[in-house]
Amino acid sequence: MKRRPSVTSAFIPLMPAWNDLQTVTQRLLVAAPGHFDAVAMFAINIATVEAVVDGAALAVTERSDTDRSKTIPSVGGQEYNALAAVGTQKGWLPVTWNGQGSVTLPAGSLMRPAVALSDFIALSSIDRLDKPGGFPLVMASAYFNNRSTSMFTFSSIDESHKFSTLLSPYEWYQTAQWGVDGVSQPAQMTATWSAAGGSKDVRIFGLAFRTRGSADLILFTGDSIIKGLGAGGDTTTNNAMNSAGAWVTRSALGLANVNRPVGFVNAGIGSQPSATYLQRAKDLMALLHPTISVYPVYTPNDSPVSDAVNSAEFARALDFADTCYNGSTVPVLVAPVPYSGAGTEGRRQGVVNKVRALRGIASIDPNVAGVFDPTNAAGSYWAPGATVDGTHPADQAYAAIANLAALPVLSSLLGSRD
């Protein structure tokens, strides 16, 4: 199967919303999966009311090694916290949505977010000054004029700092300043990033990149186990370790190579039944056209536990695979991790065996050393120390799933596209 030129994106972690009413400019610095020649911005609304982005802009920058450089772009050793002059990319370039300077997203929900992708803005990556040969950087800025619905929140500033620093080489830093329009008038935003005082709420959900050669994008959709709940030993809903420590993220980081761009989107949301995340997978595949799409066949969120429910889950998995094939995306099914619920192991193992028996559909089996104990010594089929609560993997298990199960499968599929 030949690799095709495609759009690849950085990650888009979906997390619960909280409501406020603010006039604020937010800036985000990320490292792209590879060199690029155009960038677009995602906006996602998971609230039950409309959400508006009043303005947005993008800029390339050459460094991220100081607090100031995480917020203000620089090119050729000079800062450019202003709109770029016509014909240049020294400074900020306005983002448009179907030619318009703002976008209104319809009401969405946590189960089925409303998603908008901006027009691609011609913007070429530049070499790093602080890390020669490293992943190129891009900044995004968005302005909200007395708007509600914050789209991304951490439990604390400390957690947002962890998220920023644990995702190397995909760097991620965010800053906010209230009461200013730092998009149409970039110099109004003077706040710079800091670990102690950075913003913990981010409304810029993700960026997409058109790369200079072939590129790959992996879409992961599912429940809290895809999201990474329990990574780092923390089950706080918005803990930064959920995103940074998930097997999804660890796998993507293991595949990252500046000479072979691999982007990823983590669309795992906790407490979601398979019917819901199947629809979300379909929505995002239609928007993103990923190279590979990953889907868990089984979730403890489907109830009641029964043979009929398991059969319905498997039918949805095959529906997912058909959708992938129709969109020229490679489907990958994920077998279920151990689960300590009473009387469920036989049915869970039946799903595992069905996934293993499939021919023609790639699969990831997370029942590997460090995760699964076939002797059931602890009474839950989890290996010692492999779960935080009987349902979600612990940090060691997420690492094992990434390294022993997911990385080999995903790497082989990407390699087959050369």
Coordinates of C-alpha atoms in Angstrom, one line a residue:
M1 CA 0.0 0.0 0.0
K2 CA 1.6 3.3 -1.1
R3 CA 1.8 6.2 1.3
R4 CA 0.0 9.2 0.0
P5 CA 0.5 12.9 0.7
S6 CA -1.9 13.8 3.4
V7 CA -2.7 16.2 6.2
T8 CA -1.2 15.3 9.5
S9 CA -2.1 16.9 12.8
A10 CA -0.8 17.4 16.3
F11 CA -3.0 15.9 19.0
I12 CA -6.4 17.0 20.0
P13 CA -7.1 15.9 23.6
L14 CA -10.9 16.1 24.3
M15 CA -11.7 17.0 27.9
P16 CA -14.9 18.3 29.6
A17 CA -15.9 21.9 29.3
W18 CA -16.6 24.4 31.9
N19 CA -18.7 27.6 31.5
D20 CA -17.6 31.2 32.0
L21 CA -18.0 34.5 30.3
Q22 CA -14.7 36.1 29.3
T23 CA -13.0 38.4 26.9
V24 CA -9.6 36.7 26.5
T25 CA -6.8 36.0 24.0
Q26 CA -5.1 32.6 24.2
R27 CA -1.9 31.5 22.6
L28 CA -0.6 28.0 22.1
L29 CA 2.8 26.9 21.0
V30 CA 3.2 23.4 19.6
A31 CA 5.9 21.4 17.8
A32 CA 4.6 20.1 14.5
P33 CA 5.1 16.4 13.6
G34 CA 7.4 17.5 10.7
H35 CA 8.1 20.3 8.3
F36 CA 5.0 21.9 6.8
D37 CA 3.9 24.4 4.2
A38 CA 0.3 25.2 5.5
V39 CA -1.5 25.1 8.8
A40 CA -5.1 25.0 9.9
M41 CA -6.8 25.3 13.3
F42 CA -9.4 23.1 14.8
A43 CA -12.3 24.5 16.9
I44 CA -14.4 22.0 18.9
N45 CA -17.5 22.7 20.9
I46 CA -18.7 20.2 23.5
A47 CA -21.2 22.6 25.1
T48 CA -25.0 22.6 24.6
V49 CA -24.9 26.2 23.4
E50 CA -23.2 27.9 20.4
A51 CA -19.5 28.7 20.6
V52 CA -17.8 31.5 18.8
V53 CA -14.2 32.1 17.9
D54 CA -14.0 35.8 17.2
G55 CA -10.6 35.8 15.6
A56 CA -7.5 33.6 15.2
A57 CA -4.0 33.9 13.9
L58 CA -0.9 31.7 13.3
A59 CA 2.8 32.3 13.3
V60 CA 6.0 30.3 12.9
T61 CA 8.8 30.7 15.4
E62 CA 12.3 29.4 15.8
R63 CA 12.6 28.7 19.6
S64 CA 10.9 27.7 22.7
D65 CA 13.7 27.7 25.2
T66 CA 12.6 30.7 27.2
D67 CA 9.3 31.7 28.8
R68 CA 9.0 34.7 26.5
S69 CA 9.7 32.6 23.4
K70 CA 6.8 30.3 24.3
T71 CA 4.4 33.2 23.7
I72 CA 6.0 35.6 21.3
P73 CA 7.2 34.5 17.8
S74 CA 10.7 35.2 16.6
V75 CA 12.3 34.8 13.2
G76 CA 16.0 35.3 12.4
G77 CA 16.7 36.3 16.0
Q78 CA 14.1 39.1 16.1
E79 CA 10.7 39.1 17.8
Y80 CA 7.6 39.7 15.7
N81 CA 4.6 40.3 17.9
A82 CA 2.7 42.0 15.2
L83 CA 0.7 41.2 12.0
A84 CA 3.0 40.0 9.3
A85 CA 3.7 42.4 6.5
V86 CA 2.2 41.4 3.1
G87 CA 4.2 38.7 1.4
T88 CA 6.1 37.7 4.5
Q89 CA 5.6 35.4 7.5
K90 CA 7.5 37.4 10.0
G91 CA 4.6 37.8 12.5
W92 CA 1.0 36.7 12.7
L93 CA -1.1 35.6 9.8
P94 CA -4.9 35.8 10.1
V95 CA -6.9 32.5 10.1
T96 CA -10.1 32.3 8.1
W97 CA -13.0 29.9 8.2
N98 CA -14.5 29.5 4.7
G99 CA -13.0 32.9 4.0
Q100 CA -14.5 34.6 7.2
G101 CA -12.5 35.9 10.1
S102 CA -14.6 34.2 12.7
V103 CA -16.5 31.0 13.2
T104 CA -19.7 30.0 15.0
L105 CA -19.9 26.4 16.1
P106 CA -23.3 24.9 16.7
A107 CA -24.2 23.3 20.0
G108 CA -22.4 20.1 20.6
S109 CA -22.0 17.6 23.4
L110 CA -19.3 15.6 25.1
M111 CA -20.6 12.6 23.3
R112 CA -20.6 14.2 19.9
P113 CA -18.6 17.4 19.6
A114 CA -19.3 20.0 16.9
V115 CA -16.0 20.4 15.0
A116 CA -14.8 23.0 12.6
L117 CA -11.5 23.1 10.6
S118 CA -10.3 26.5 9.4
D119 CA -9.0 27.2 5.9
F120 CA -5.4 26.1 5.5
I121 CA -3.1 29.1 5.8
A122 CA 0.0 29.2 3.7
L123 CA 2.8 29.1 6.4
S124 CA 6.1 27.4 5.9
S125 CA 8.0 25.9 8.8
I126 CA 11.5 27.3 9.7
D127 CA 14.5 25.7 11.2
R128 CA 14.8 25.6 15.0
L129 CA 17.4 28.0 16.5
D130 CA 17.3 26.3 19.9
K131 CA 17.2 22.7 18.7
P132 CA 18.9 22.3 15.3
G133 CA 17.2 19.5 13.4
G134 CA 14.3 19.4 15.9
F135 CA 10.6 19.4 15.3
P136 CA 9.5 22.8 13.9
L137 CA 7.3 25.1 15.9
V138 CA 4.1 27.0 15.2
M139 CA 2.1 29.4 17.4
A140 CA -1.7 29.8 17.4
S141 CA -3.7 32.6 18.8
A142 CA -7.4 32.9 19.3
Y143 CA -9.6 35.8 20.6
F144 CA -12.9 35.4 22.4
N145 CA -15.0 38.5 22.9
N146 CA -17.2 38.1 26.0
R147 CA -17.8 34.4 25.2
S148 CA -18.6 31.4 27.3
T149 CA -17.6 27.8 27.1
S150 CA -14.0 27.0 27.8
M151 CA -13.1 24.0 25.8
F152 CA -10.1 22.5 27.6
T153 CA -9.3 22.7 31.2
F154 CA -6.7 21.1 33.6
S155 CA -7.2 20.5 37.3
S156 CA -4.4 22.9 38.2
I157 CA -1.6 25.0 36.8
D158 CA 0.8 22.4 37.9
E159 CA -0.9 19.8 35.8
S160 CA -0.9 22.0 32.7
H161 CA 2.9 22.4 33.2
K162 CA 3.3 18.6 33.4
F163 CA 1.3 18.3 30.2
S164 CA 3.6 20.9 28.5
T165 CA 6.8 19.2 29.5
L166 CA 5.9 15.5 29.2
L167 CA 5.0 15.4 25.6
S168 CA 8.4 15.9 24.0
P169 CA 9.0 16.0 21.1
Y170 CA 5.4 17.3 20.7
E171 CA 5.9 20.4 22.8
W172 CA 2.7 22.2 24.0
Y173 CA 2.6 25.5 25.9
Q174 CA -0.3 27.8 26.5
T175 CA -0.8 31.3 27.8
A176 CA -3.9 33.6 28.2
Q177 CA -4.5 37.3 28.8
W178 CA -7.9 38.6 29.7
G179 CA -9.5 41.8 28.4
V180 CA -7.3 42.2 25.2
D181 CA -7.7 41.4 21.5
G182 CA -4.2 39.9 20.8
V183 CA -5.3 38.6 17.4
S184 CA -6.1 41.7 15.4
Q185 CA -3.6 43.7 17.6
P186 CA -1.0 41.1 18.6
A187 CA 1.1 43.6 20.6
Q188 CA -1.8 44.0 23.1
M189 CA -0.9 40.6 24.4
T190 CA 2.1 41.0 26.6
A191 CA 1.6 38.0 28.9
T192 CA 4.3 35.3 28.7
W193 CA 4.3 31.7 29.6
S194 CA 5.4 30.5 33.1
A195 CA 5.1 27.2 34.9
A196 CA 3.8 29.0 38.0
G197 CA 1.4 31.4 36.4
G198 CA 0.4 30.1 33.0
S199 CA -3.2 29.7 31.9
K200 CA -4.9 26.4 32.7
D201 CA -7.7 26.8 30.2
V202 CA -7.2 26.3 26.5
R203 CA -9.7 26.8 23.8
I204 CA -7.4 26.1 20.9
F205 CA -8.0 22.4 20.4
G206 CA -5.5 21.4 17.8
L207 CA -3.7 22.2 14.6
A208 CA -3.5 20.4 11.3
F209 CA -0.4 20.6 9.1
R210 CA 0.1 20.1 5.4
T211 CA 3.5 18.6 5.2
R212 CA 6.2 18.9 2.5
G213 CA 6.1 15.2 1.7
S214 CA 4.1 12.1 2.7
A215 CA 2.7 12.2 6.1
D216 CA 0.6 10.0 8.4
L217 CA -2.2 10.7 10.9
I218 CA -3.4 8.2 13.4
L219 CA -6.9 8.7 14.9
F220 CA -7.6 7.1 18.3
T221 CA -11.3 7.0 19.4
G222 CA -12.8 5.4 22.4
D223 CA -13.4 5.6 26.1
S224 CA -11.4 6.6 29.2
I225 CA -8.8 3.8 28.5
I226 CA -8.0 5.4 25.2
K227 CA -7.9 8.8 26.9
G228 CA -5.5 7.5 29.5
L229 CA -7.4 7.8 32.8
G230 CA -5.2 6.4 35.5
A231 CA -1.9 7.1 33.9
G232 CA 0.7 8.3 36.4
G233 CA -1.5 6.8 39.1
D234 CA -4.1 9.6 38.9
T235 CA -7.8 9.2 38.2
T236 CA -8.6 12.9 38.3
T237 CA -10.7 13.6 35.1
N238 CA -8.5 16.4 33.8
N239 CA -5.1 15.3 35.1
A240 CA -2.4 16.1 32.6
M241 CA -1.0 12.6 33.0
N242 CA -4.2 11.2 31.4
S243 CA -3.1 12.7 28.0
A244 CA 0.7 12.6 28.4
G245 CA 0.8 9.0 29.9
A246 CA -1.8 7.3 27.8
W247 CA -0.7 4.3 25.7
V248 CA -2.0 6.3 22.7
T249 CA 0.4 9.2 23.4
R250 CA 3.3 6.9 24.2
S251 CA 2.8 5.1 20.9
A252 CA 2.6 8.2 18.9
L253 CA 5.8 9.6 20.5
G254 CA 7.5 6.3 19.8
L255 CA 6.7 6.7 16.1
A256 CA 7.6 10.4 15.9
N257 CA 10.4 11.2 13.5
V258 CA 11.0 14.6 12.0
N259 CA 11.8 12.9 8.7
R260 CA 8.6 10.9 8.7
P261 CA 5.8 13.0 10.1
V262 CA 3.3 11.1 12.2
G263 CA 0.5 13.1 13.8
F264 CA -2.1 11.8 16.2
V265 CA -5.5 12.7 17.6
N266 CA -6.6 11.3 20.9
A267 CA -10.4 11.4 20.8
G268 CA -11.0 9.2 23.9
I269 CA -13.6 10.5 26.2
G270 CA -14.5 8.8 29.6
S271 CA -17.7 7.0 30.3
Q272 CA -18.6 6.7 26.6
P273 CA -20.4 3.6 25.3
S274 CA -19.3 2.1 22.0
A275 CA -22.3 3.4 20.0
T276 CA -21.3 6.9 20.9
Y277 CA -17.6 6.6 20.2
L278 CA -18.3 4.8 16.9
Q279 CA -20.3 7.9 15.8
R280 CA -17.5 10.2 16.9
A281 CA -15.0 8.1 15.0
K282 CA -17.1 8.4 11.8
D283 CA -17.4 12.2 12.3
L284 CA -13.7 12.7 12.8
M285 CA -12.7 10.3 9.9
A286 CA -14.9 12.4 7.6
L287 CA -13.1 15.5 8.7
L288 CA -9.5 14.3 9.1
H289 CA -9.1 11.5 6.6
P290 CA -6.6 9.7 8.8
T291 CA -4.1 7.1 7.6
I292 CA -4.9 4.8 10.4
S293 CA -7.9 4.8 12.7
V294 CA -7.9 2.9 16.0
Y295 CA -11.0 1.6 17.7
P296 CA -11.6 -0.4 20.9
V297 CA -14.1 -3.2 20.3
Y298 CA -15.2 -3.6 24.0
T299 CA -15.9 -1.1 26.7
P300 CA -17.2 -1.6 30.3
N301 CA -19.4 1.3 29.6
D302 CA -21.7 -0.9 27.5
S303 CA -24.3 -2.5 29.7
P304 CA -25.7 -4.8 30.8
V305 CA -22.9 -7.2 30.4
S306 CA -24.3 -9.9 28.2
D307 CA -23.7 -12.0 25.1
A308 CA -26.1 -9.8 23.2
V309 CA -24.3 -6.6 24.1
N310 CA -20.9 -8.2 23.1
S311 CA -22.4 -9.2 19.8
A312 CA -23.6 -5.6 19.2
E313 CA -20.1 -4.3 20.1
F314 CA -18.6 -6.6 17.5
A315 CA -21.1 -5.5 14.9
R316 CA -20.2 -1.9 15.6
A317 CA -16.5 -2.8 15.2
L318 CA -17.2 -4.2 11.8
D319 CA -19.2 -1.1 10.9
F320 CA -16.2 0.9 11.9
A321 CA -13.9 -1.2 9.7
D322 CA -16.3 -0.7 6.7
T323 CA -16.3 3.0 7.3
C324 CA -12.5 3.0 7.2
Y325 CA -12.3 1.0 4.0
N326 CA -14.7 3.4 2.3
G327 CA -12.5 6.3 3.3
S328 CA -9.2 4.6 2.4
T329 CA -8.2 4.5 6.1
V330 CA -6.5 1.4 7.6
P331 CA -8.7 0.1 10.5
V332 CA -7.1 -1.2 13.7
L333 CA -9.2 -2.9 16.4
V334 CA -8.2 -2.9 20.0
A335 CA -9.1 -6.0 22.2
P336 CA -10.2 -5.3 25.7
V337 CA -7.9 -5.0 28.7
P338 CA -8.6 -7.1 31.8
Y339 CA -11.7 -6.1 33.8
S340 CA -12.4 -7.0 37.4
G341 CA -16.2 -6.9 37.2
A342 CA -17.8 -10.1 38.5
G343 CA -18.6 -12.7 35.9
T344 CA -17.2 -10.7 33.0
E345 CA -13.9 -12.5 32.2
G346 CA -15.4 -15.2 30.1
R347 CA -17.3 -12.8 27.9
R348 CA -14.3 -10.4 27.7
Q349 CA -12.1 -13.3 26.7
G350 CA -14.6 -14.2 24.0
V351 CA -14.2 -10.7 22.5
V352 CA -10.4 -11.0 22.7
N353 CA -10.5 -14.3 20.9
K354 CA -12.8 -12.9 18.2
V355 CA -10.4 -10.0 17.6
R356 CA -7.5 -12.4 17.5
A357 CA -9.2 -14.6 14.9
L358 CA -10.0 -11.8 12.5
R359 CA -8.2 -11.9 9.1
G360 CA -7.6 -8.8 7.1
I361 CA -8.1 -6.4 9.9
A362 CA -5.1 -5.3 12.0
S363 CA -5.5 -5.5 15.8
I364 CA -3.8 -4.5 19.0
D365 CA -4.0 -7.0 21.9
P366 CA -3.2 -5.2 25.1
N367 CA -3.1 -8.5 27.1
V368 CA 0.6 -8.5 27.3
A369 CA 3.2 -9.0 30.1
G370 CA 2.8 -6.3 32.7
V371 CA -0.9 -6.0 32.0
F372 CA -2.6 -9.4 32.0
D373 CA -2.2 -12.3 34.5
P374 CA -3.7 -15.5 33.0
T375 CA -3.4 -17.3 36.3
N376 CA -5.8 -14.8 37.9
A377 CA -3.6 -14.7 41.1
A378 CA -5.1 -11.5 42.3
G379 CA -8.7 -12.4 41.3
S380 CA -9.0 -9.8 38.6
Y381 CA -6.7 -11.1 35.7
W382 CA -4.7 -7.8 36.0
A383 CA -1.0 -8.3 36.6
P384 CA 0.3 -7.0 40.0
G385 CA 0.3 -3.2 40.0
A386 CA -1.2 -3.0 36.5
T387 CA -4.5 -1.3 37.4
V388 CA -5.5 1.7 39.5
D389 CA -9.1 0.7 40.2
G390 CA -9.8 -2.6 38.6
T391 CA -11.0 -1.0 35.3
H392 CA -8.2 1.4 34.2
P393 CA -4.6 0.6 33.6
A394 CA -1.9 2.0 35.8
D395 CA 1.2 3.7 34.4
Q396 CA 3.2 0.5 34.0
A397 CA 0.3 -1.0 32.0
Y398 CA -0.1 1.9 29.7
A399 CA 3.7 1.8 29.0
A400 CA 3.5 -2.0 28.4
I401 CA 0.5 -1.6 26.0
A402 CA 2.3 1.0 24.0
N403 CA 5.7 -0.7 23.8
L404 CA 4.6 -4.4 23.5
A405 CA 1.3 -4.1 21.7
A406 CA 0.6 -0.9 19.9
L407 CA 4.0 0.3 18.7
P408 CA 4.8 -2.9 16.8
V409 CA 1.4 -2.9 15.0
L410 CA 1.3 0.8 14.2
S411 CA 4.9 0.9 13.0
S412 CA 4.4 -2.0 10.7
L413 CA 1.3 -0.5 9.2
L414 CA 3.1 2.8 8.6
G415 CA 6.0 1.1 7.1
S416 CA 3.8 -0.8 4.7
R417 CA 2.8 2.5 3.2
D418 CA 6.2 3.3 1.9

